[in-house]
């Protein structure tokens, strides 16, 4: 089921067990909305973000990074799922959107 998709991720377990491991160190900007995230935590779950943050690109040294073509509400919900704090009801429609986004960012969750 989709609930296993996020509740069993090692990312969520680490964040709940050790909240200090999730201290934000970069801001992702989606359609003007800002999301503070931890590079190491996100990179551990996503080769996309690992390459973006540590691949030697100009974004590696920026405090704010713009992410295009991604719905900010869906991205926020996906982040909450990764941290194990999502309370949104999962439907077929939003599950498909979340899974597509997880695929786009190559999230290993």
Coordinates of N, CA and C in Angstrom, one line a residue:
X1 N 0.8 -1.2 0.0 CA 0.0 0.0 0.0 C 0.9 1.2 0.0
X2 N 0.3 2.4 -0.3 CA 1.0 3.6 -0.3 C 1.6 4.0 1.0
X3 N 0.9 3.7 2.1 CA 1.4 4.1 3.4 C 2.7 3.5 3.7
X4 N 3.0 2.3 3.2 CA 4.3 1.7 3.4 C 5.4 2.5 2.7
X5 N 5.0 3.2 1.6 CA 5.9 4.0 0.8 C 6.6 5.0 1.6
X6 N 6.0 5.6 2.6 CA 6.7 6.6 3.4 C 6.9 6.2 4.8
X7 N 6.1 5.4 5.4 CA 6.2 5.2 6.8 C 7.4 4.3 7.2
X8 N 7.9 3.5 6.2 CA 9.0 2.6 6.5 C 10.3 3.1 6.0
X9 N 10.4 4.3 5.5 CA 11.6 4.8 5.0 C 12.6 5.0 6.1
X10 N 13.9 4.7 5.8 CA 14.9 5.0 6.8 C 15.1 6.5 7.0
X11 N 14.8 7.3 6.1 CA 14.8 8.7 6.2 C 13.9 9.2 7.3
X12 N 12.6 8.7 7.3 CA 11.7 9.0 8.3 C 12.1 8.5 9.7
X13 N 12.6 7.3 9.8 CA 13.0 6.7 11.1 C 14.2 7.6 11.6
X14 N 15.2 7.9 10.8 CA 16.3 8.7 11.3 C 15.9 10.1 11.8
X15 N 14.9 10.7 11.1 CA 14.5 12.0 11.5 C 13.7 12.0 12.8
X16 N 12.9 10.9 13.0 CA 12.2 10.8 14.2 C 13.1 10.5 15.4
X17 N 14.0 9.6 15.2 CA 14.9 9.2 16.3 C 15.9 10.3 16.6
X18 N 16.4 11.0 15.6 CA 17.4 12.0 15.9 C 17.0 13.3 15.1
X19 N 16.2 14.1 15.7 CA 15.7 15.3 15.0 C 16.9 16.3 14.6
X20 N 18.0 16.2 15.3 CA 19.1 17.1 15.0 C 19.8 16.8 13.7
X21 N 19.5 15.5 13.2 CA 20.1 15.2 11.9 C 19.4 15.9 10.8
X22 N 18.3 16.6 11.1 CA 17.6 17.2 10.0 C 17.6 18.7 10.0
X23 N 18.7 19.3 10.6 CA 18.9 20.7 10.6 C 19.0 21.2 9.2
X24 N 18.0 22.2 8.8 CA 18.1 22.7 7.4 C 19.3 23.4 7.1
X25 N 19.9 23.2 5.8 CA 21.0 23.9 5.4 C 20.9 24.4 4.0
X26 N 19.7 24.3 3.4 CA 19.5 24.9 2.1 C 18.0 25.1 1.9
X27 N 17.6 26.0 1.1 CA 16.2 26.3 0.8 C 15.9 26.0 -0.6
X28 N 14.9 25.2 -0.8 CA 14.4 24.8 -2.1 C 13.2 25.8 -2.4
X29 N 13.2 26.4 -3.6 CA 12.1 27.3 -3.9 C 11.3 26.8 -5.1
X30 N 10.0 26.6 -4.9 CA 9.1 26.1 -5.9 C 8.0 27.1 -6.0
X31 N 7.9 27.7 -7.2 CA 6.8 28.7 -7.5 C 6.7 29.7 -6.4
X32 N 7.9 30.2 -5.9 CA 7.9 31.2 -4.9 C 7.8 30.7 -3.5
X33 N 7.4 29.5 -3.3 CA 7.3 28.9 -1.9 C 8.6 28.3 -1.5
X34 N 9.0 28.5 -0.3 CA 10.4 28.1 0.2 C 10.2 26.9 1.1
X35 N 11.1 26.0 0.9 CA 11.2 24.8 1.8 C 12.6 24.6 2.3
X36 N 12.8 24.7 3.6 CA 14.1 24.5 4.2 C 14.3 23.0 4.4
X37 N 15.4 22.5 3.9 CA 15.7 21.1 3.9 C 17.2 20.8 4.3
X38 N 17.5 19.6 4.7 CA 18.8 19.2 5.0 C 19.4 18.5 3.8
X39 N 20.5 19.0 3.3 CA 21.2 18.4 2.1 C 21.5 16.9 2.2
X40 N 22.1 16.6 3.3 CA 22.6 15.2 3.6 C 21.4 14.3 3.6
X41 N 20.4 14.7 4.3 CA 19.2 13.8 4.5 C 18.5 13.6 3.1
X42 N 18.3 14.7 2.4 CA 17.6 14.5 1.1 C 18.5 13.8 0.1
X43 N 19.8 14.0 0.1 CA 20.7 13.3 -0.8 C 20.8 11.9 -0.5
X44 N 20.6 11.5 0.8 CA 20.7 10.0 1.1 C 19.5 9.3 0.5
X45 N 18.4 10.0 0.2 CA 17.3 9.3 -0.4 C 17.1 9.6 -1.9
X46 N 17.9 10.5 -2.5 CA 17.7 10.9 -3.9 C 19.0 11.1 -4.6
X47 N 19.2 10.4 -5.7 CA 20.4 10.6 -6.5 C 20.3 12.0 -7.2
X48 N 19.1 12.4 -7.5 CA 18.9 13.7 -8.1 C 19.4 14.8 -7.2
X49 N 19.0 14.8 -5.9 CA 19.4 15.8 -5.0 C 20.9 15.7 -4.6
X50 N 21.3 14.4 -4.6 CA 22.8 14.2 -4.3 C 23.6 14.9 -5.4
X51 N 23.2 14.7 -6.6 CA 24.0 15.3 -7.7 C 23.8 16.8 -7.7
X52 N 22.6 17.3 -7.4 CA 22.3 18.8 -7.3 C 23.2 19.4 -6.3
X53 N 23.2 18.8 -5.1 CA 23.9 19.4 -3.9 C 25.4 19.2 -3.9
X54 N 25.8 18.1 -4.4 CA 27.2 17.7 -4.2 C 28.0 17.3 -5.6
X55 N 27.3 17.6 -6.7 CA 27.9 17.2 -8.0 C 28.7 18.3 -8.6
X56 N 29.1 19.3 -7.9 CA 29.9 20.4 -8.5 C 29.2 21.4 -9.3
X57 N 27.9 21.4 -9.4 CA 27.2 22.3 -10.1 C 27.1 23.6 -9.3
X58 N 26.7 24.7 -10.0 CA 26.6 26.0 -9.3 C 25.7 26.0 -8.1
X59 N 24.6 25.2 -8.2 CA 23.7 25.1 -7.1 C 24.3 24.5 -5.8
X60 N 25.4 23.8 -6.0 CA 26.1 23.3 -4.8 C 26.4 24.3 -3.7
X61 N 26.7 25.5 -4.2 CA 27.1 26.6 -3.3 C 26.0 27.7 -3.0
X62 N 24.8 27.4 -3.5 CA 23.7 28.4 -3.3 C 22.9 28.1 -2.1
X63 N 22.5 29.1 -1.4 CA 21.7 29.0 -0.2 C 20.2 28.7 -0.6
X64 N 19.8 29.1 -1.8 CA 18.5 28.9 -2.3 C 18.6 28.3 -3.7
X65 N 17.8 27.3 -3.9 CA 17.8 26.6 -5.2 C 16.4 26.5 -5.7
X66 N 16.2 27.0 -7.0 CA 14.9 26.9 -7.6 C 14.7 25.5 -8.2
X67 N 13.5 24.9 -7.9 CA 13.1 23.7 -8.5 C 11.9 24.0 -9.4
X68 N 12.0 23.7 -10.6 CA 10.9 24.0 -11.6 C 10.1 22.8 -11.9
X69 N 8.9 23.1 -12.4 CA 7.9 22.1 -12.9 C 7.5 21.1 -11.9
X70 N 7.4 21.6 -10.6 CA 7.0 20.7 -9.5 C 6.0 21.5 -8.7
X71 N 4.8 20.9 -8.4 CA 3.8 21.6 -7.6 C 4.3 21.7 -6.2
X72 N 4.3 22.9 -5.6 CA 4.8 23.1 -4.3 C 4.0 22.4 -3.2
X73 N 2.7 22.3 -3.4 CA 1.8 21.6 -2.4 C 2.2 20.1 -2.4
X74 N 2.3 19.5 -3.5 CA 2.6 18.1 -3.6 C 4.0 17.8 -3.1
X75 N 5.0 18.7 -3.4 CA 6.3 18.6 -2.9 C 6.4 18.7 -1.4
X76 N 5.6 19.6 -0.8 CA 5.6 19.7 0.6 C 5.0 18.5 1.3
X77 N 4.0 17.9 0.7 CA 3.4 16.7 1.2 C 4.4 15.5 1.1
X78 N 5.1 15.4 0.0 CA 6.1 14.4 -0.2 C 7.2 14.5 0.9
X79 N 7.6 15.7 1.2 CA 8.6 16.0 2.2 C 8.1 15.5 3.6
X80 N 6.8 15.8 3.9 CA 6.2 15.4 5.1 C 6.1 13.9 5.2
X81 N 5.8 13.3 4.1 CA 5.8 11.8 4.1 C 7.2 11.2 4.4
X82 N 8.2 11.9 3.9 CA 9.6 11.4 4.1 C 10.0 11.5 5.6
X83 N 9.4 12.6 6.2 CA 9.7 12.8 7.6 C 8.7 12.0 8.5
X84 N 7.8 11.3 7.9 CA 6.8 10.6 8.7 C 5.8 11.4 9.4
X85 N 5.5 12.6 8.9 CA 4.6 13.5 9.6 C 3.4 13.8 8.8
X86 N 3.1 13.2 7.7 CA 2.0 13.5 6.8 C 0.7 13.0 7.4
X87 N -0.3 13.9 7.4 CA -1.6 13.6 7.9 C -2.6 13.6 6.8
X88 N -2.2 13.9 5.6 CA -3.1 14.1 4.4 C -3.7 12.7 4.0
X89 N -4.9 12.7 3.7 CA -5.6 11.4 3.2 C -5.0 11.1 1.8
X90 N -4.6 9.9 1.7 CA -4.0 9.5 0.4 C -5.2 9.0 -0.5
X91 N -5.2 9.5 -1.7 CA -6.2 9.1 -2.7 C -5.5 8.5 -3.9
X92 N -6.2 7.9 -4.7 CA -5.5 7.4 -6.0 C -4.9 8.5 -6.7
X93 N -5.6 9.6 -6.8 CA -5.1 10.8 -7.6 C -3.9 11.3 -7.1
X94 N -3.8 11.6 -5.7 CA -2.6 12.2 -5.2 C -1.5 11.2 -5.0
X95 N -1.8 10.0 -4.9 CA -0.8 8.9 -4.8 C -0.1 8.8 -6.1
X96 N -0.8 8.9 -7.2 CA -0.1 8.9 -8.5 C 0.8 10.1 -8.7
X97 N 0.3 11.3 -8.3 CA 1.2 12.5 -8.4 C 2.4 12.3 -7.5
X98 N 2.3 11.8 -6.3 CA 3.4 11.7 -5.4 C 4.4 10.6 -5.9
X99 N 3.9 9.6 -6.5 CA 4.8 8.5 -7.0 C 5.5 9.0 -8.3
X100 N 4.9 9.8 -9.1 CA 5.6 10.4 -10.2 C 6.7 11.4 -9.8
X101 N 6.4 12.2 -8.8 CA 7.4 13.1 -8.2 C 8.5 12.3 -7.6
X102 N 8.2 11.3 -6.9 CA 9.3 10.4 -6.3 C 10.2 9.8 -7.4
X103 N 9.5 9.4 -8.5 CA 10.3 8.9 -9.6 C 11.2 10.0 -10.3
X104 N 10.6 11.2 -10.4 CA 11.3 12.3 -11.0 C 12.6 12.6 -10.2
X105 N 12.5 12.6 -8.9 CA 13.6 13.0 -8.1 C 14.4 11.7 -7.7
X106 N 14.1 10.6 -8.2 CA 14.7 9.3 -7.9 C 14.9 9.1 -6.4
X107 N 13.7 9.3 -5.7 CA 13.7 9.1 -4.3 C 13.7 7.7 -3.9
X108 N 14.7 7.3 -3.1 CA 14.8 5.9 -2.6 C 14.1 5.7 -1.3
X109 N 12.8 5.7 -1.4 CA 12.0 5.6 -0.2 C 11.0 4.4 -0.3

